[in-house]
CSV table of C-alpha atoms in Angstrom, one decimal:
chain,number,residue,atom,x,y,z
A,1,MET,CA,30.2,-7.3,12.5
A,2,LYS,CA,31.5,-9.5,15.2
A,3,ASN,CA,29.8,-7.5,18.0
A,4,SER,CA,26.3,-6.3,16.1
A,5,VAL,CA,24.5,-8.0,18.8
A,6,LYS,CA,26.1,-5.8,21.5
A,7,HIS,CA,24.7,-2.9,19.9
A,8,LEU,CA,20.8,-3.9,20.4
A,9,LEU,CA,19.3,-0.9,22.7
A,10,LEU,CA,16.2,-3.2,23.3
A,11,ILE,CA,14.8,-6.4,23.2
A,12,LEU,CA,11.2,-6.6,23.4
A,13,LEU,CA,9.8,-10.4,24.3
A,14,THR,CA,6.0,-10.3,23.4
A,15,ALA,CA,3.7,-12.7,24.6
A,16,PHE,CA,-0.3,-12.6,24.2
A,17,ALA,CA,-2.3,-14.8,26.8
A,18,ASN,CA,-5.8,-15.8,25.2
A,19,PHE,CA,-5.2,-12.8,22.8
A,20,SER,CA,-6.9,-12.6,19.2
A,21,PHE,CA,-6.8,-9.8,17.1
A,22,ALA,CA,-8.3,-10.9,13.7
A,23,GLN,CA,-11.5,-12.0,12.1
A,24,ILE,CA,-11.4,-14.4,8.9
A,25,GLN,CA,-13.3,-13.3,6.4
A,26,TRP,CA,-12.8,-16.0,4.2
A,27,GLN,CA,-10.4,-19.1,4.0
A,28,LYS,CA,-10.0,-21.5,0.7
A,29,GLU,CA,-8.4,-24.0,-0.4
A,30,TYR,CA,-7.2,-24.7,-4.0
A,31,ILE,CA,-6.2,-27.9,-5.7
A,32,TYR,CA,-4.5,-26.9,-8.8
A,33,SER,CA,-2.1,-30.1,-8.6
A,34,ASN,CA,-2.4,-33.5,-9.6
A,35,HIS,CA,-2.5,-35.4,-6.4
A,36,ALA,CA,-1.3,-38.7,-7.8
A,37,ILE,CA,1.9,-37.3,-8.4
A,38,ASN,CA,4.3,-38.1,-5.0
A,39,ASN,CA,5.3,-35.2,-2.6
A,40,THR,CA,3.2,-32.1,-4.5
A,41,VAL,CA,4.5,-29.2,-3.9
A,42,GLU,CA,1.8,-27.0,-4.8
A,43,THR,CA,2.3,-23.3,-3.4
A,44,ALA,CA,0.6,-19.9,-3.7
A,45,ARG,CA,3.5,-17.5,-3.5
A,46,THR,CA,2.6,-14.0,-4.9
A,47,THR,CA,-0.8,-12.0,-5.1
A,48,ILE,CA,-1.9,-8.9,-6.4
A,49,GLU,CA,-5.6,-7.1,-6.2
A,50,THR,CA,-7.4,-6.1,-9.3
A,51,SER,CA,-9.2,-3.3,-10.2
A,52,ASP,CA,-12.4,-5.2,-9.8
A,53,GLY,CA,-11.9,-6.3,-6.5
A,54,GLY,CA,-10.8,-9.6,-7.3
A,55,TYR,CA,-7.1,-11.3,-6.7
A,56,LEU,CA,-4.7,-12.8,-8.8
A,57,VAL,CA,-2.4,-15.2,-7.2
A,58,GLY,CA,0.3,-17.5,-8.7
A,59,GLY,CA,2.8,-19.9,-8.0
A,60,ILE,CA,3.7,-23.5,-8.7
A,61,ALA,CA,1.4,-26.9,-9.3
A,62,GLU,CA,2.6,-30.4,-9.8
A,63,LYS,CA,0.7,-31.3,-13.3
A,64,SER,CA,3.4,-33.9,-14.4
A,65,PRO,CA,5.7,-32.0,-15.3
A,66,ARG,CA,5.5,-28.9,-12.5
A,67,VAL,CA,4.0,-25.8,-14.1
A,68,ALA,CA,3.4,-22.4,-13.1
A,69,TYR,CA,-0.3,-21.4,-12.7
A,70,MET,CA,-2.0,-17.8,-11.9
A,71,ALA,CA,-5.3,-17.8,-10.9
A,72,LYS,CA,-8.4,-15.2,-11.0
A,73,LEU,CA,-9.7,-15.2,-7.8
A,74,GLY,CA,-13.8,-13.1,-6.6
A,75,ALA,CA,-13.6,-10.5,-4.0
A,76,ASN,CA,-14.9,-14.0,-1.8
A,77,GLY,CA,-12.4,-15.8,-2.9
A,78,ASP,CA,-14.0,-18.1,-5.6
A,79,SER,CA,-11.7,-19.7,-7.9
A,80,LEU,CA,-13.0,-18.1,-11.3
A,81,TRP,CA,-10.4,-19.6,-13.4
A,82,VAL,CA,-6.6,-20.8,-13.8
A,83,ARG,CA,-4.0,-20.5,-16.4
A,84,TYR,CA,-1.4,-23.3,-16.4
A,85,TYR,CA,2.1,-21.9,-17.7
A,86,GLY,CA,3.8,-25.2,-18.9
A,87,SER,CA,5.9,-25.9,-22.3
A,88,THR,CA,3.5,-24.0,-24.3
A,89,TYR,CA,4.2,-20.9,-23.1
A,90,GLY,CA,8.2,-21.6,-22.2
A,91,ASN,CA,8.6,-24.3,-19.7
A,92,PHE,CA,7.6,-22.1,-17.1
A,93,ASN,CA,7.7,-23.7,-13.6
A,94,ASN,CA,6.9,-21.2,-11.1
A,95,LEU,CA,5.1,-18.0,-10.8
A,96,ALA,CA,7.6,-16.3,-8.7
A,97,LYS,CA,6.1,-12.9,-8.5
A,98,LEU,CA,3.4,-10.8,-9.5
A,99,TYR,CA,2.9,-6.9,-9.6
A,100,ARG,CA,2.9,-3.7,-12.0
A,101,ASP,CA,5.7,-1.7,-13.3
A,102,ASN,CA,6.1,2.4,-13.3
A,103,SER,CA,3.6,2.1,-15.8
A,104,ASN,CA,1.4,0.1,-13.9
A,105,GLU,CA,1.0,-3.1,-16.5
A,106,LEU,CA,1.1,-5.9,-14.9
A,107,TYR,CA,4.2,-8.3,-14.9
A,108,GLY,CA,4.6,-11.8,-13.8
A,109,VAL,CA,8.1,-12.9,-12.8
A,110,PHE,CA,8.8,-16.9,-14.3
A,111,GLU,CA,11.2,-19.3,-13.6
A,112,THR,CA,11.9,-21.8,-16.2
A,113,ILE,CA,13.1,-25.6,-16.0
A,114,THR,CA,16.3,-24.1,-17.8
A,115,GLY,CA,16.6,-21.5,-14.8
A,116,ARG,CA,16.1,-18.6,-17.1
A,117,LEU,CA,13.8,-15.6,-15.6
A,118,SER,CA,11.6,-14.3,-18.0
A,119,PHE,CA,9.3,-11.1,-17.1
A,120,VAL,CA,6.4,-11.5,-18.9
A,121,LYS,CA,3.5,-9.2,-19.2
A,122,LEU,CA,0.0,-10.3,-18.7
A,123,ASN,CA,-3.6,-9.7,-19.3
A,124,GLU,CA,-5.3,-10.0,-16.0
A,125,THR,CA,-8.6,-10.4,-17.8
A,126,ASN,CA,-7.6,-14.1,-19.1
A,127,GLY,CA,-4.2,-14.6,-18.1
A,128,ASP,CA,-2.6,-14.3,-21.5
A,129,THR,CA,1.1,-13.7,-22.2
A,130,ILE,CA,1.6,-10.6,-23.8
A,131,SER,CA,5.1,-10.0,-24.3
A,132,LYS,CA,8.1,-11.0,-22.5
A,133,PHE,CA,11.9,-9.7,-21.6
A,134,TYR,CA,14.8,-11.8,-20.3
A,135,GLY,CA,16.7,-10.4,-17.4
A,136,PRO,CA,20.6,-10.8,-17.7
A,137,MET,CA,21.5,-14.3,-15.8
A,138,GLY,CA,24.6,-15.9,-17.4
A,139,PRO,CA,24.2,-19.7,-17.5
A,140,ALA,CA,21.0,-20.7,-18.4
A,141,SER,CA,21.2,-23.1,-15.6
A,142,GLY,CA,20.6,-23.5,-11.8
A,143,TYR,CA,18.9,-19.9,-11.6
A,144,SER,CA,16.2,-19.4,-8.9
A,145,TYR,CA,14.6,-15.9,-8.7
A,146,LEU,CA,14.4,-14.2,-5.1
A,147,ALA,CA,13.4,-10.4,-5.3
A,148,HIS,CA,13.4,-7.1,-7.7
A,149,THR,CA,12.8,-3.7,-7.5
A,150,GLN,CA,12.1,-1.2,-10.3
A,151,LEU,CA,14.1,2.3,-10.1
A,152,PRO,CA,12.3,5.4,-11.4
A,153,ASN,CA,14.2,5.3,-14.2
A,154,GLY,CA,12.7,2.3,-15.5
A,155,ASP,CA,15.9,-0.3,-14.7
A,156,TYR,CA,15.9,-3.3,-12.3
A,157,VAL,CA,17.8,-4.4,-9.3
A,158,LEU,CA,17.2,-8.0,-9.3
A,159,SER,CA,18.8,-11.1,-6.9
A,160,TYR,CA,18.8,-14.3,-7.6
A,161,THR,CA,20.7,-17.7,-6.8
A,162,GLN,CA,23.3,-19.3,-8.5
A,163,SER,CA,24.4,-22.5,-6.8
A,164,SER,CA,24.8,-21.3,-3.5
A,165,ALA,CA,25.5,-18.2,-4.0
A,166,SER,CA,23.4,-15.2,-4.4
A,167,ILE,CA,23.9,-12.5,-7.5
A,168,VAL,CA,22.6,-9.0,-7.9
A,169,LYS,CA,22.3,-7.5,-11.2
A,170,CYS,CA,20.9,-3.8,-12.4
A,171,PHE,CA,19.5,-4.3,-16.3
A,172,THR,CA,17.6,-2.2,-18.4
A,173,PRO,CA,14.4,-4.2,-19.7
A,174,GLY,CA,15.3,-5.8,-23.1
A,175,ASN,CA,19.0,-5.8,-22.2
A,176,ILE,CA,20.8,-9.3,-21.0
A,177,THR,CA,23.7,-7.4,-20.6
A,178,ALA,CA,24.0,-5.7,-16.9
A,179,ASN,CA,24.9,-2.5,-16.0
A,180,TRP,CA,26.5,-3.5,-12.9
A,181,THR,CA,26.7,-6.8,-11.1
A,182,HIS,CA,27.4,-7.7,-7.2
A,183,ASP,CA,28.0,-11.3,-6.7
A,184,TYR,CA,28.1,-12.8,-3.2
A,185,ALA,CA,30.0,-15.9,-4.4
A,186,GLY,CA,31.7,-17.4,-1.5
A,187,GLU,CA,29.4,-15.9,1.0
A,188,VAL,CA,26.3,-18.0,0.3
A,189,ILE,CA,24.1,-15.4,0.8
A,190,ALA,CA,20.6,-14.9,-0.5
A,191,VAL,CA,19.1,-11.6,-0.8
A,192,THR,CA,15.5,-12.1,-0.4
A,193,SER,CA,14.2,-8.5,-0.2
A,194,ILE,CA,15.2,-5.4,-2.6
A,195,ILE,CA,13.7,-1.5,-1.3
A,196,GLN,CA,14.7,1.5,-3.1
A,197,ASP,CA,15.9,4.6,-0.8
A,198,GLY,CA,16.6,7.6,-2.7
A,199,SER,CA,19.5,6.8,-4.9
A,200,ASP,CA,20.3,3.9,-3.1
A,201,VAL,CA,19.3,-0.1,-2.6
A,202,VAL,CA,18.6,-1.5,0.5
A,203,MET,CA,18.8,-5.6,0.3
A,204,SER,CA,17.9,-7.9,3.4
A,205,GLY,CA,18.9,-11.8,2.8
A,206,TYR,CA,21.1,-14.7,4.3
A,207,ALA,CA,24.3,-16.2,4.5
A,208,GLY,CA,26.1,-18.7,6.3
A,209,ALA,CA,26.5,-22.5,5.4
A,210,ASP,CA,24.1,-23.6,7.7
A,211,TRP,CA,20.8,-25.9,6.2
A,212,TRP,CA,19.3,-25.1,9.6
A,213,MET,CA,20.1,-21.7,10.8
A,214,PHE,CA,21.4,-18.9,8.5
A,215,ASP,CA,23.0,-15.6,9.5
A,216,LEU,CA,20.8,-12.5,8.8
A,217,ALA,CA,22.8,-10.0,6.1
A,218,VAL,CA,21.8,-6.7,5.4
A,219,THR,CA,23.2,-4.4,2.5
A,220,LYS,CA,23.0,-1.3,0.9
A,221,LEU,CA,24.3,0.0,-2.4
A,222,ALA,CA,24.0,2.4,-4.8
A,223,ALA,CA,21.4,2.1,-7.5
A,224,SER,CA,23.5,4.0,-10.1
A,225,ASP,CA,27.1,1.5,-10.0
A,226,GLY,CA,26.3,-0.8,-7.0
A,227,THR,CA,29.1,0.7,-4.6
A,228,VAL,CA,28.4,-1.1,-1.1
A,229,HIS,CA,28.0,1.6,1.5
A,230,TRP,CA,28.0,-0.9,4.6
A,231,THR,CA,27.0,-4.7,5.2
A,232,LYS,CA,25.6,-5.8,8.6
A,233,LYS,CA,25.7,-9.8,9.9
A,234,TYR,CA,24.1,-11.1,12.6
A,235,LYS,CA,25.2,-15.0,13.3
A,236,ARG,CA,22.6,-17.4,12.9
A,237,ASN,CA,20.1,-15.1,13.0
A,238,ALA,CA,18.3,-14.3,10.2
A,239,ILE,CA,15.7,-17.5,9.1
A,240,TRP,CA,15.3,-20.6,8.3
A,241,LYS,CA,16.2,-21.4,4.5
A,242,ASP,CA,14.3,-20.9,1.4
A,243,GLN,CA,11.9,-18.1,3.2
A,244,ARG,CA,12.2,-14.6,2.8
A,245,VAL,CA,13.6,-11.8,5.1
A,246,GLY,CA,11.5,-8.7,4.7
A,247,LEU,CA,12.4,-5.3,4.5
A,248,VAL,CA,10.6,-2.0,4.8
A,249,LYS,CA,11.7,1.6,5.6
A,250,ASN,CA,9.5,3.0,8.2
A,251,ASN,CA,8.2,6.5,9.1
A,252,ALA,CA,11.3,7.6,11.2
A,253,GLY,CA,13.7,6.5,8.3
A,254,ASN,CA,15.0,3.5,9.4
A,255,TYR,CA,15.2,-0.4,8.2
A,256,LEU,CA,12.8,-2.8,9.4
A,257,VAL,CA,13.6,-6.6,8.9
A,258,ALA,CA,11.3,-9.4,9.4
A,259,CYS,CA,13.1,-12.8,10.1
A,260,SER,CA,13.7,-15.3,12.6
A,261,TRP,CA,16.0,-14.2,15.9
A,262,SER,CA,17.7,-17.7,17.6
A,263,GLN,CA,17.6,-18.3,21.0
A,264,ASN,CA,18.3,-21.8,23.1
A,265,ASN,CA,18.7,-23.3,19.5
A,266,ILE,CA,15.0,-22.2,18.4
A,267,LEU,CA,13.9,-19.9,15.6
A,268,TYR,CA,11.2,-17.3,16.6
A,269,PRO,CA,9.2,-14.5,14.6
A,270,SER,CA,11.1,-11.5,14.9
A,271,VAL,CA,11.7,-7.4,13.6
A,272,ILE,CA,14.5,-5.9,13.7
A,273,ARG,CA,14.7,-1.9,13.8
A,274,MET,CA,18.1,-0.8,11.7
A,275,ALA,CA,19.7,2.8,11.6
A,276,SER,CA,19.5,3.8,7.9
A,277,ASN,CA,23.0,5.2,7.7
A,278,ASN,CA,25.3,2.1,8.8
A,279,GLY,CA,23.0,-0.5,9.7
A,280,ASP,CA,23.3,-0.5,13.7
A,281,SER,CA,20.9,-2.4,15.7
A,282,LEU,CA,18.4,0.3,17.1
A,283,SER,CA,15.8,-2.6,18.7
A,284,ILE,CA,14.4,-5.7,17.9
A,285,SER,CA,11.3,-7.3,18.9
A,286,ILE,CA,10.7,-11.1,19.7
A,287,LEU,CA,7.6,-13.3,19.6
A,288,THR,CA,8.5,-16.2,21.9
A,289,THR,CA,4.8,-17.0,23.1
A,290,HIS,CA,1.5,-17.0,21.4
A,291,ASN,CA,-2.0,-17.3,23.0
A,292,GLY,CA,-0.1,-18.3,25.9
A,293,ASN,CA,1.6,-21.1,24.7
A,294,PRO,CA,5.3,-21.1,23.8
A,295,VAL,CA,6.5,-21.0,20.1
A,296,ASN,CA,8.8,-23.8,18.8
A,297,PHE,CA,9.6,-22.4,15.8
A,298,GLY,CA,8.5,-19.4,13.6
A,299,PHE,CA,9.4,-16.4,10.9
A,300,CYS,CA,8.4,-13.2,9.9
A,301,ASP,CA,8.3,-13.5,5.9
A,302,ASP,CA,6.7,-11.1,3.5
A,303,LEU,CA,6.6,-7.1,5.3
A,304,VAL,CA,4.0,-4.5,3.7
A,305,PRO,CA,2.4,-1.2,5.0
A,306,PHE,CA,-0.6,-1.6,6.6
A,307,ALA,CA,-2.6,1.2,9.1
A,308,ASN,CA,0.1,3.0,10.5
A,309,GLY,CA,2.6,0.4,10.8
A,310,PHE,CA,3.0,-2.9,8.8
A,311,VAL,CA,1.6,-6.7,8.6
A,312,ALA,CA,4.1,-9.5,8.0
A,313,ALA,CA,3.0,-12.9,6.7
A,314,GLY,CA,4.9,-16.1,8.3
A,315,GLU,CA,4.6,-19.7,10.6
A,316,ILE,CA,4.3,-20.3,13.9
A,317,ASP,CA,4.8,-23.7,15.3
A,318,GLN,CA,3.1,-24.6,18.1
A,319,ASP,CA,2.2,-28.0,20.0
A,320,PHE,CA,-1.3,-29.2,19.6
A,321,ASP,CA,-3.1,-32.3,20.9
A,322,ASP,CA,-4.1,-35.0,18.5
A,323,VAL,CA,-7.2,-37.4,18.1
A,324,MET,CA,-5.2,-39.5,20.7
A,325,GLY,CA,-4.6,-36.6,23.1
A,326,ASP,CA,-0.6,-36.8,22.0
A,327,PRO,CA,1.3,-33.7,21.7
A,328,GLN,CA,1.8,-33.0,18.0
A,329,ASN,CA,3.8,-30.2,16.4
A,330,VAL,CA,1.8,-28.1,13.9
A,331,ALA,CA,3.1,-25.3,11.9
A,332,GLN,CA,0.5,-22.5,11.5
A,333,MET,CA,-0.2,-19.7,8.8
A,334,ALA,CA,0.1,-16.7,10.4
A,335,LEU,CA,-0.3,-13.0,10.1
A,336,PHE,CA,2.4,-10.1,12.4
A,337,CYS,CA,1.2,-6.7,13.0
A,338,ILE,CA,4.0,-4.3,13.7
A,339,ASN,CA,4.0,-0.7,14.4
A,340,ASP,CA,6.1,2.0,13.2
A,341,ASN,CA,8.8,1.2,15.7
A,342,GLY,CA,9.0,-2.5,14.5
A,343,GLN,CA,7.7,-3.7,17.5
A,344,ILE,CA,5.3,-7.4,17.2
A,345,LEU,CA,1.7,-5.8,18.2
A,346,ASN,CA,-0.4,-8.6,17.4
A,347,ALA,CA,-0.1,-12.3,16.2
A,348,TYR,CA,-2.5,-14.5,14.9
A,349,ALA,CA,-1.5,-17.9,14.3
A,350,MET,CA,-4.3,-19.7,11.8
A,351,ASN,CA,-4.3,-23.1,12.7
A,352,GLN,CA,-7.6,-23.7,11.0
A,353,VAL,CA,-5.7,-23.8,7.7
A,354,GLY,CA,-4.2,-27.1,6.8
A,355,PRO,CA,-3.4,-29.4,9.7
A,356,TYR,CA,-6.6,-30.8,10.1
A,357,TYR,CA,-8.0,-34.1,8.8
A,358,ASN,CA,-11.6,-35.2,10.1
A,359,GLY,CA,-11.4,-32.5,12.6
A,360,SER,CA,-8.3,-33.7,14.1
A,361,ILE,CA,-4.4,-32.8,14.2
A,362,TYR,CA,-2.0,-34.9,12.9
A,363,THR,CA,1.9,-35.2,13.2
A,364,GLY,CA,3.6,-33.7,10.5
A,365,SER,CA,0.8,-30.9,9.6
A,366,TYR,CA,2.2,-27.8,8.4
A,367,ALA,CA,1.3,-24.2,6.8
A,368,TRP,CA,2.8,-21.2,6.1
A,369,GLY,CA,2.1,-17.8,4.8
A,370,LEU,CA,4.7,-16.7,2.0
A,371,ALA,CA,3.1,-13.5,1.1
A,372,CYS,CA,0.2,-10.7,2.0
A,373,ILE,CA,-1.0,-7.7,0.7
A,374,PRO,CA,-3.4,-4.8,2.2
A,375,THR,CA,-6.4,-5.0,0.4
A,376,SER,CA,-8.9,-1.8,-0.8
A,377,ASP,CA,-11.2,-2.7,1.9
A,378,ASN,CA,-8.7,-1.8,4.5
A,379,GLN,CA,-8.4,-5.8,5.3
A,380,VAL,CA,-5.5,-8.5,4.4
A,381,LEU,CA,-4.9,-11.3,2.2
A,382,VAL,CA,-2.5,-13.8,3.0
A,383,VAL,CA,-1.3,-16.6,0.7
A,384,GLY,CA,1.0,-19.5,1.1
A,385,LYS,CA,1.1,-23.5,1.8
A,386,GLY,CA,-1.0,-25.8,3.4
A,387,ASN,CA,-1.6,-29.6,3.8
A,388,TYR,CA,-4.5,-31.3,2.2
A,389,LEU,CA,-4.5,-34.2,4.3
A,390,ALA,CA,-5.8,-37.5,3.0
A,391,PRO,CA,-5.9,-41.1,3.5
A,392,ASN,CA,-3.2,-43.4,1.4
A,393,ASN,CA,-3.3,-46.7,1.6
A,394,GLY,CA,-4.1,-46.8,5.1
A,395,TRP,CA,-1.9,-43.7,5.9
A,396,ILE,CA,-2.7,-40.0,5.9
A,397,SER,CA,-0.7,-38.2,3.4
A,398,ALA,CA,0.2,-34.6,3.5
A,399,LEU,CA,-0.3,-33.1,0.0
A,400,GLY,CA,0.8,-29.4,-0.8
A,401,ASP,CA,-2.2,-26.9,-1.4
A,402,ALA,CA,-2.5,-23.5,-2.0
A,403,TYR,CA,-4.1,-21.6,0.5
A,404,VAL,CA,-5.5,-18.5,0.6
A,405,VAL,CA,-6.9,-16.4,3.7
A,406,LYS,CA,-8.3,-12.6,4.1
A,407,ILE,CA,-8.3,-11.3,7.2
A,408,ALA,CA,-9.8,-8.5,9.1
A,409,PRO,CA,-7.1,-7.0,11.5
A,410,GLU,CA,-7.6,-5.1,14.4
A,411,THR,CA,-5.7,-2.3,13.5
A,412,LEU,CA,-5.8,-0.2,16.9
A,413,GLY,CA,-2.9,-1.8,18.3
A,414,LEU,CA,-0.9,-0.4,15.5
A,415,LYS,CA,-2.2,2.9,16.1
A,416,GLU,CA,0.0,5.1,18.4
A,417,ASN,CA,-2.6,8.1,19.0
A,418,SER,CA,-6.5,8.1,17.7
A,419,GLU,CA,-7.5,8.4,14.3
A,420,LEU,CA,-7.5,11.4,12.3
A,421,THR,CA,-10.9,12.8,12.0
A,422,GLY,CA,-12.7,14.0,8.5
A,423,LEU,CA,-9.5,12.4,6.8
A,424,THR,CA,-10.3,12.1,2.7
A,425,ALA,CA,-8.5,11.8,-0.4
A,426,TRP,CA,-10.5,12.5,-3.6
A,427,PRO,CA,-11.0,11.7,-6.1
A,428,ASN,CA,-9.9,8.5,-5.8
A,429,PRO,CA,-9.6,6.7,-8.2
A,430,SER,CA,-7.8,9.5,-9.9
A,431,ASN,CA,-5.4,10.4,-13.0
A,432,GLY,CA,-2.9,11.8,-10.7
A,433,THR,CA,-3.8,14.7,-9.0
A,434,VAL,CA,-5.0,13.8,-5.2
A,435,GLN,CA,-6.4,16.7,-3.0
A,436,ILE,CA,-6.3,15.2,1.1
A,437,SER,CA,-8.0,17.0,3.9
A,438,ALA,CA,-8.8,16.3,7.4
A,439,SER,CA,-10.6,17.9,10.2
A,440,GLU,CA,-7.0,19.3,11.8
A,441,ILE,CA,-4.2,20.5,10.7
A,442,MET,CA,-1.8,17.6,8.6
A,443,GLU,CA,1.9,17.7,9.9
A,444,LYS,CA,2.6,15.2,7.5
A,445,ILE,CA,1.6,12.9,4.6
A,446,THR,CA,3.9,9.9,3.6
A,447,VAL,CA,3.2,7.6,0.8
A,448,PHE,CA,4.4,4.1,0.0
A,449,ASN,CA,3.9,1.9,-3.3
A,450,GLN,CA,3.0,-2.1,-3.0
A,451,LEU,CA,6.5,-2.9,-2.5
A,452,GLY,CA,6.8,-1.0,0.7
A,453,ALA,CA,9.1,2.1,-0.4
A,454,LYS,CA,8.3,5.4,0.7
A,455,VAL,CA,7.9,7.6,-2.6
A,456,PHE,CA,6.7,10.9,-1.5
A,457,GLU,CA,6.5,13.0,1.6
A,458,LEU,CA,5.2,15.8,2.4
A,459,ASN,CA,4.8,18.6,5.5
A,460,PRO,CA,1.9,20.5,4.3
A,461,SER,CA,1.1,22.2,7.7
A,462,SER,CA,-2.4,22.6,6.5
A,463,LYS,CA,-6.0,21.3,6.5
A,464,ILE,CA,-6.2,20.4,2.8
A,465,THR,CA,-3.4,19.8,0.4
A,466,SER,CA,-2.7,18.2,-3.1
A,467,ILE,CA,-0.1,15.5,-4.5
A,468,ASP,CA,0.5,14.3,-7.8
A,469,LEU,CA,1.5,11.1,-8.6
A,470,SER,CA,0.5,11.2,-12.2
A,471,ASP,CA,3.9,10.1,-13.5
A,472,ASN,CA,3.7,6.4,-12.0
A,473,PRO,CA,0.1,5.1,-12.2
A,474,GLY,CA,-0.4,2.4,-10.0
A,475,ILE,CA,-1.5,1.5,-6.2
A,476,TYR,CA,-0.7,3.5,-3.3
A,477,PHE,CA,-0.6,3.4,0.6
A,478,TYR,CA,-1.0,6.7,2.0
A,479,GLN,CA,-0.1,7.9,5.9
A,480,VAL,CA,-1.2,10.9,7.5
A,481,TYR,CA,-0.1,12.5,10.9
A,482,GLY,CA,-1.7,15.5,12.8
A,483,LYS,CA,-0.5,17.1,16.1
A,484,ASN,CA,-2.5,14.3,18.2
A,485,ALA,CA,-3.9,11.8,15.8
A,486,SER,CA,-2.9,9.8,12.6
A,487,GLY,CA,-5.1,8.1,9.5
A,488,SER,CA,-4.3,6.1,6.6
A,489,GLY,CA,-5.7,4.9,3.4
A,490,LYS,CA,-5.1,3.8,-0.2
A,491,LEU,CA,-4.7,5.7,-3.5
A,492,ILE,CA,-5.2,4.1,-6.6
A,493,ILE,CA,-3.7,6.2,-9.4
A,494,ARG,CA,-4.7,5.5,-13.3
């Protein structure tokens, strides 16, 4: 769409001078790689909460050769055990995604050195491989996992890259023949996020041939056969290569797209609100400054429900003075708080993650958040990559390591009205049926799954009601709206 930008109704340039909205509960650096190997690329790419209050994280480690790993963290972030998935487990070189399927079974999406993708059922108590199945790939080389979603009937919609183009396929687990295929060959597009919306699926990603700034692309198609309803593109306004374009559906039924927005050849963290019926832009929020200083580069990545809005992991680049007093550009792992209208309310750049050596900041230091999840104690876990700075023959070497940070965000900025008093959900955990009550009449209840997709909505017009999720065990997040107040919480369905 050549004139998509003309449909923007509101440009929100957001500045937060001397403002901090979060308190770090703990931060951990995990060195799972062999730092004797040059240019280590260790990364924590995915995380999930476990039933005992701990966490699983997974990603890439350098063990000569590169291998996938999964680590168990306790509630305080201590590393309890780590499993490596190398040649013994099928030549896995990356654990790209941890998730729970429709039956609440733990799975990991593994990339292999041959390019095939494996969906591996995992034992969360020790990391053992229980079983696995392949998705429909084609030639077994040159593939990289990007995103997937599981439909209510058990089928998967999966995106992956083949050379410089992205392929989207719908398939039934265990059947390597695709039900349908959507091929973006020639458009050089990467579909990095997929959500279900009723009988449709919505996909966000980037297109274009520029190595630096790509074009944003959002597509809506039928889940049954892949028929495209609409596709919208925005010239040079998407994200830096290899990062995600986050995607959720908000309470009003519009789509929020977390990405980067280009102004004066600088990419800024941004969130776009789009109409679900045709993809037209409704508003955009752009973060150009943070703590009173200009942002030199940044992006919003993963985007998940939290409180009465959403949070996103990502990156903010800003200038700092090094030990000699010279300005240096340093990338920082970041967390963004976003309201239901897609406005970036708060940002927290964790410049203490990665960029320091002996208390000083050095050129080339960087860190970024690649995924985040809301936790059962109403905090947020951010995982990603930072720098391990070490002396090496008189030089300071920056070696990539996994970083995990737990944050208690100040969520008042996400609440557009007062807190709903007396909000209770019981039993929780539950076998399926949950009673929800409040001290005032509840006008609407919305339930999201861990991927941010809306799975249930009810207009009870009462102070007590029940919902039934017995057919779909898992972890859910609910939002309740009264006339003058709202509240939220987490549900565990076993």
